[in-house]
CSV table of C-alpha atoms and ligand atoms in Angstrom, one decimal:
chain,number,residue,atom,x,y,z
A,8,MET,CA,-56.6,21.5,-40.0
A,9,GLU,CA,-56.7,20.4,-36.4
A,10,LYS,CA,-59.0,21.2,-34.2
A,11,SER,CA,-57.8,22.0,-30.6
A,12,SER,CA,-58.5,18.7,-28.0
A,13,THR,CA,-59.7,21.3,-25.1
A,14,GLY,CA,-62.4,23.0,-25.1
A,15,PRO,CA,-65.1,24.3,-27.5
A,16,ASP,CA,-63.2,25.0,-31.0
A,17,LEU,CA,-62.3,28.7,-30.9
A,18,ARG,CA,-58.9,30.0,-31.6
A,19,ILE,CA,-57.1,33.6,-30.9
A,20,ALA,CA,-54.8,34.8,-33.3
A,21,PRO,CA,-52.4,38.4,-32.2
A,22,SER,CA,-51.7,40.1,-35.4
A,23,ILE,CA,-48.0,40.8,-34.6
A,24,LEU,CA,-49.1,44.0,-36.9
A,25,SER,CA,-49.9,46.3,-34.1
A,26,ALA,CA,-47.1,45.2,-31.8
A,27,ASP,CA,-43.6,46.7,-30.8
A,28,PHE,CA,-42.0,46.1,-33.8
A,29,GLY,CA,-38.8,46.6,-31.9
A,30,ARG,CA,-39.6,44.1,-29.3
A,31,LEU,CA,-41.0,41.4,-31.9
A,32,ALA,CA,-39.4,38.1,-30.4
A,33,GLU,CA,-40.3,39.3,-26.8
A,34,GLN,CA,-43.8,39.9,-28.0
A,35,ILE,CA,-44.7,36.8,-29.8
A,36,GLU,CA,-43.1,35.0,-27.0
A,37,LEU,CA,-45.6,37.1,-24.4
A,38,VAL,CA,-48.8,35.3,-26.8
A,39,GLU,CA,-47.6,32.4,-27.1
A,40,SER,CA,-47.6,31.9,-23.4
A,41,ALA,CA,-50.7,33.3,-22.6
A,42,GLY,CA,-52.4,30.5,-24.3
A,43,ALA,CA,-52.4,32.1,-28.6
A,44,ASP,CA,-53.7,29.1,-30.6
A,45,VAL,CA,-52.2,31.4,-34.0
A,46,LEU,CA,-50.2,34.4,-35.4
A,47,HIS,CA,-52.1,36.9,-37.8
A,48,ILE,CA,-48.7,37.7,-40.1
A,49,ASP,CA,-50.4,41.1,-41.9
A,50,VAL,CA,-48.2,41.0,-45.7
A,51,MET,CA,-48.3,43.8,-47.5
A,52,ASP,CA,-47.3,45.4,-50.8
A,53,GLY,CA,-48.3,48.6,-51.1
A,54,HIS,CA,-50.8,48.2,-54.2
A,55,PHE,CA,-53.3,46.4,-53.5
A,56,VAL,CA,-53.6,47.9,-50.3
A,57,PRO,CA,-52.8,51.1,-49.5
A,58,ASN,CA,-49.6,49.9,-47.7
A,59,LEU,CA,-46.6,48.8,-46.4
A,60,SER,CA,-45.8,46.2,-43.5
A,61,ILE,CA,-44.1,42.5,-43.4
A,62,GLY,CA,-42.0,40.7,-45.9
A,63,VAL,CA,-40.4,37.2,-46.0
A,64,PRO,CA,-37.3,37.9,-44.2
A,65,VAL,CA,-39.7,38.6,-41.5
A,66,VAL,CA,-41.3,35.6,-41.5
A,67,GLU,CA,-38.2,33.9,-41.8
A,68,ALA,CA,-37.1,35.9,-38.1
A,69,VAL,CA,-40.6,35.2,-36.6
A,70,LYS,CA,-40.5,31.3,-37.6
A,71,ARG,CA,-37.5,31.1,-35.6
A,72,CYS,CA,-39.1,32.4,-32.1
A,73,THR,CA,-41.7,30.9,-32.2
A,74,ASP,CA,-43.6,27.8,-32.5
A,75,LEU,CA,-47.3,28.8,-32.9
A,76,PHE,CA,-48.7,28.1,-36.6
A,77,LEU,CA,-48.2,30.8,-38.8
A,78,ASP,CA,-51.3,32.3,-40.4
A,79,THR,CA,-49.9,34.0,-43.2
A,80,HIS,CA,-52.8,37.0,-44.8
A,81,LEU,CA,-51.6,38.4,-48.0
A,82,MET,CA,-53.0,41.4,-49.2
A,83,ILE,CA,-51.0,41.6,-52.4
A,84,THR,CA,-51.6,42.0,-56.1
A,85,ASN,CA,-49.3,38.8,-57.0
A,86,PRO,CA,-50.1,35.9,-53.8
A,87,GLU,CA,-49.3,33.5,-56.9
A,88,LYS,CA,-46.0,35.1,-57.2
A,89,TYR,CA,-44.8,34.8,-53.5
A,90,ALA,CA,-47.1,32.1,-51.8
A,91,ALA,CA,-43.3,29.9,-52.5
A,92,ALA,CA,-41.5,32.2,-50.8
A,93,PHE,CA,-43.2,32.8,-47.9
A,94,VAL,CA,-44.1,29.0,-47.2
A,95,ASP,CA,-40.1,28.4,-47.4
A,96,ALA,CA,-39.7,31.4,-45.2
A,97,GLY,CA,-42.2,28.6,-42.3
A,98,ALA,CA,-45.8,30.2,-42.7
A,99,ASP,CA,-48.3,27.5,-42.1
A,100,SER,CA,-51.0,29.1,-44.2
A,101,ILE,CA,-51.5,31.6,-47.2
A,102,THR,CA,-54.6,33.5,-47.6
A,103,PHE,CA,-54.6,35.3,-51.3
A,104,HIS,CA,-57.1,37.7,-51.7
A,105,ILE,CA,-60.1,37.0,-53.8
A,106,GLU,CA,-60.0,39.5,-55.7
A,107,VAL,CA,-57.0,39.6,-56.6
A,108,ALA,CA,-57.0,35.6,-58.4
A,109,SER,CA,-57.4,35.6,-62.1
A,110,ASP,CA,-57.4,31.5,-61.3
A,111,PRO,CA,-58.4,30.6,-58.0
A,112,MET,CA,-58.4,26.8,-58.1
A,113,ALA,CA,-54.8,26.6,-59.7
A,114,LEU,CA,-53.8,29.3,-56.8
A,115,ILE,CA,-55.1,27.3,-54.1
A,116,GLU,CA,-53.6,23.6,-55.2
A,117,HIS,CA,-50.2,25.9,-55.9
A,118,ILE,CA,-50.6,26.3,-52.5
A,119,ARG,CA,-51.0,23.0,-51.2
A,120,ASN,CA,-48.4,21.6,-53.4
A,121,LEU,CA,-46.1,23.6,-51.5
A,122,GLY,CA,-47.6,21.8,-48.4
A,123,ALA,CA,-49.3,24.8,-46.6
A,124,LYS,CA,-52.8,25.3,-45.4
A,125,VAL,CA,-54.6,27.6,-47.6
A,126,GLY,CA,-57.0,30.4,-47.6
A,127,VAL,CA,-59.7,32.8,-49.1
A,128,ALA,CA,-60.2,36.3,-48.1
A,129,LEU,CA,-62.6,38.7,-49.4
A,130,ASN,CA,-62.8,42.3,-48.3
A,131,PRO,CA,-66.3,44.5,-47.0
A,132,GLY,CA,-67.2,44.8,-49.9
A,133,THR,CA,-67.1,41.6,-51.5
A,134,ASP,CA,-69.9,39.4,-52.3
A,135,ALA,CA,-70.3,36.4,-50.2
A,136,ALA,CA,-71.4,34.5,-53.5
A,137,THR,CA,-67.5,34.7,-54.8
A,138,VAL,CA,-66.0,32.8,-53.2
A,139,LEU,CA,-68.8,29.8,-52.9
A,140,ASP,CA,-67.6,28.0,-55.8
A,141,VAL,CA,-63.7,27.7,-53.9
A,142,LEU,CA,-64.7,27.2,-49.8
A,143,PRO,CA,-65.1,23.6,-50.3
A,144,ALA,CA,-60.9,23.4,-51.4
A,145,VAL,CA,-60.2,25.1,-48.6
A,146,ASP,CA,-59.1,25.5,-44.8
A,147,ILE,CA,-59.5,28.9,-43.9
A,148,LEU,CA,-62.3,31.9,-44.9
A,149,LEU,CA,-61.1,35.1,-44.2
A,150,VAL,CA,-64.0,37.3,-44.0
A,151,MET,CA,-62.4,41.6,-43.7
A,152,THR,CA,-64.2,43.1,-41.0
A,153,VAL,CA,-62.5,46.3,-42.0
A,154,TRP,CA,-61.7,47.3,-45.2
A,155,PRO,CA,-57.3,45.7,-45.2
A,156,GLY,CA,-54.6,47.9,-44.7
A,157,PHE,CA,-54.5,49.6,-41.5
A,158,GLY,CA,-54.8,48.2,-37.9
A,159,GLY,CA,-56.8,49.9,-35.3
A,160,GLN,CA,-60.1,51.0,-37.4
A,161,SER,CA,-63.6,50.1,-36.3
A,162,PHE,CA,-65.3,46.6,-37.0
A,163,ILE,CA,-67.8,46.9,-40.0
A,164,GLU,CA,-71.1,45.5,-38.8
A,165,SER,CA,-72.9,44.6,-41.9
A,166,CYS,CA,-70.3,42.4,-42.7
A,167,LEU,CA,-71.9,40.1,-40.0
A,168,ARG,CA,-74.7,38.9,-42.6
A,169,LYS,CA,-71.9,37.6,-44.3
A,170,ILE,CA,-70.6,35.3,-42.2
A,171,GLU,CA,-73.7,33.9,-41.2
A,172,LEU,CA,-74.3,32.9,-44.3
A,173,LEU,CA,-70.7,31.9,-45.9
A,174,SER,CA,-70.4,29.9,-42.1
A,175,GLY,CA,-72.9,27.6,-43.5
A,176,HIS,CA,-71.5,26.3,-46.4
A,177,LEU,CA,-68.1,25.7,-44.0
A,178,GLY,CA,-67.4,21.8,-43.2
A,179,GLU,CA,-66.5,21.3,-39.3
A,180,GLU,CA,-62.6,21.0,-40.8
A,181,GLN,CA,-62.6,24.6,-41.6
A,182,TRP,CA,-61.9,27.3,-39.8
A,183,LEU,CA,-63.7,31.2,-40.2
A,184,GLU,CA,-61.5,33.5,-39.8
A,185,VAL,CA,-62.9,37.1,-38.6
A,186,ASP,CA,-60.1,40.1,-39.3
A,187,GLY,CA,-60.5,43.5,-38.7
A,188,GLY,CA,-61.8,45.9,-35.4
A,189,ILE,CA,-62.3,42.4,-33.3
A,190,ASN,CA,-61.6,44.1,-29.4
A,191,LEU,CA,-63.5,43.4,-26.2
A,192,ASP,CA,-67.2,45.1,-28.3
A,193,THR,CA,-67.2,43.1,-31.2
A,194,ILE,CA,-66.2,39.7,-30.6
A,195,ALA,CA,-69.2,38.5,-29.3
A,196,GLN,CA,-71.0,39.3,-32.5
A,197,ALA,CA,-68.5,38.3,-35.0
A,198,VAL,CA,-68.4,34.5,-33.0
A,199,GLU,CA,-72.5,34.6,-33.0
A,200,ALA,CA,-72.4,34.5,-36.3
A,201,GLY,CA,-70.2,31.5,-36.6
A,202,ALA,CA,-66.7,32.5,-36.3
A,203,ASP,CA,-64.6,30.4,-34.6
A,204,THR,CA,-60.8,32.1,-35.5
A,205,LEU,CA,-60.3,35.2,-34.4
A,206,VAL,CA,-57.7,37.8,-35.6
A,207,ALA,CA,-56.5,40.8,-33.6
A,208,GLY,CA,-54.2,44.0,-33.7
A,209,SER,CA,-54.9,47.1,-31.5
A,210,ALA,CA,-56.6,45.2,-29.3
A,211,ILE,CA,-53.9,42.9,-27.7
A,212,PHE,CA,-50.7,44.9,-28.7
A,213,GLY,CA,-52.3,48.2,-28.5
A,214,GLY,CA,-52.1,48.1,-24.7
A,215,PRO,CA,-49.7,47.8,-22.3
A,216,ASP,CA,-50.3,43.9,-21.3
A,217,PRO,CA,-51.2,41.4,-24.6
A,218,ALA,CA,-51.3,38.4,-22.6
A,219,THR,CA,-54.5,40.0,-20.3
A,220,ALA,CA,-56.3,41.5,-23.2
A,221,LEU,CA,-55.6,38.0,-24.7
A,222,GLU,CA,-56.6,36.8,-22.1
A,223,ARG,CA,-59.7,39.1,-22.1
A,224,LEU,CA,-60.8,38.0,-25.7
A,225,ARG,CA,-61.1,34.5,-25.1
A,226,SER,CA,-63.3,34.6,-21.7
A,227,ALA,CA,-65.1,37.3,-23.7
A,228,ALA,CA,-65.9,34.9,-26.7
A,229,LEU,CA,-66.0,31.5,-24.9
A,230,ARG,CA,-68.6,33.7,-22.8
A,231,SER,CA,-70.7,34.3,-25.8
A,232,LEU,CA,-70.3,30.4,-27.2
A,233,ASP,CA,-72.2,29.3,-23.8
A,234,THR,CA,-74.4,31.2,-24.1
A,235,GLU,CA,-75.2,30.5,-28.1
A,236,LEU,CA,-75.3,26.7,-26.7
A,237,GLU,CA,-77.4,27.4,-23.5
A,238,ALA,CA,-79.9,29.0,-25.8
B,327,DX5,C1,-55.8,44.7,-41.9
B,327,DX5,C2,-55.4,43.5,-41.0
B,327,DX5,C3,-55.1,43.2,-39.7
B,327,DX5,C4,-54.6,44.3,-38.8
B,327,DX5,C5,-56.1,44.1,-37.6
B,327,DX5,O1,-55.2,45.1,-42.9
B,327,DX5,O2,-55.1,42.7,-41.5
B,327,DX5,O3,-54.8,41.4,-39.6
B,327,DX5,O4,-53.8,44.1,-38.0
B,327,DX5,O5,-55.7,44.7,-37.2
B,327,DX5,P1,-57.1,45.2,-35.8
B,327,DX5,O6,-57.3,43.8,-35.0
B,327,DX5,O7,-56.1,46.3,-35.1
B,327,DX5,O8,-58.5,45.8,-36.1
B,328,ZN,ZN1,-54.8,40.3,-41.7
C-alpha cells in the first residue's frame, strides 16, 4: 500500500454514510479538496447489521465524481458473493468482516485476484486472536470501535487494547484503520494505540463545515503523533 510521500503516515477517511446524499458529489468534492486521503464507503445488508445503506450503483456514481481511493467496508453476510460487483463499480479496496468469512484465506485471494486491496474487519466483541492468522495476507486491518450499523455512536474505549495488540502484528505497509466514534475527543487515543487510518463520518459530515472538521481532525491526530514521537 502506498505510504504518504509527505509527513507522517496518517490517513483521514471520511465516511459518506453521514453525508447529505442529496448533495453527495458536492460533499465528496469538499473533503477531497480539504485533503481527505481515502473515501470510506459503508455497505450494509440489513442482515449482518440491522441497517441498509449503500449499494453498487452508488459506488459507481461516487467513482465518477472523485479520484479518491474508495475504501469499501462490506458489512454484509456474503462478501464473497458481492466483492466482484463492488470492484467492477470502482472500489479500490474491499474490507470484509472476519465474523462472516467461512474461508477467509480463499476470500482474500478472490479479492486480490479481482485487482483490489484487501481488508479484514472485526467487531468490538470479536477477539483479536480471530484475525491473527490472516493478518499477513491483508493490506488493511479495520478495528470497529462501535457496533457496526449506524453512524454517530460513541467510541468504545475498551477496544483500544485490541488496537494496541494488533498494531504489533502489522508490517510497515499495512494500514490499521479504526472505524466508529472518531472525533476530536477520541482521535488521539486511537492514534496513540497505533491507528494510522481514521474513519470519521458524523464528525466530518454531521456539521456545517466538513472541510474544516476534517482539517481539525488531522491536526489533532498529527499532534498526538508528535507527542508520541517526543515521548
Ligand atoms: C458504522 C460504519 C462507520 C460509520 C462511522 O457501522 O462502519 O464507518 O460511518 O460513523 P461515525 O464516524 O459517525 O461513528
Ligand atoms: Zn465503516
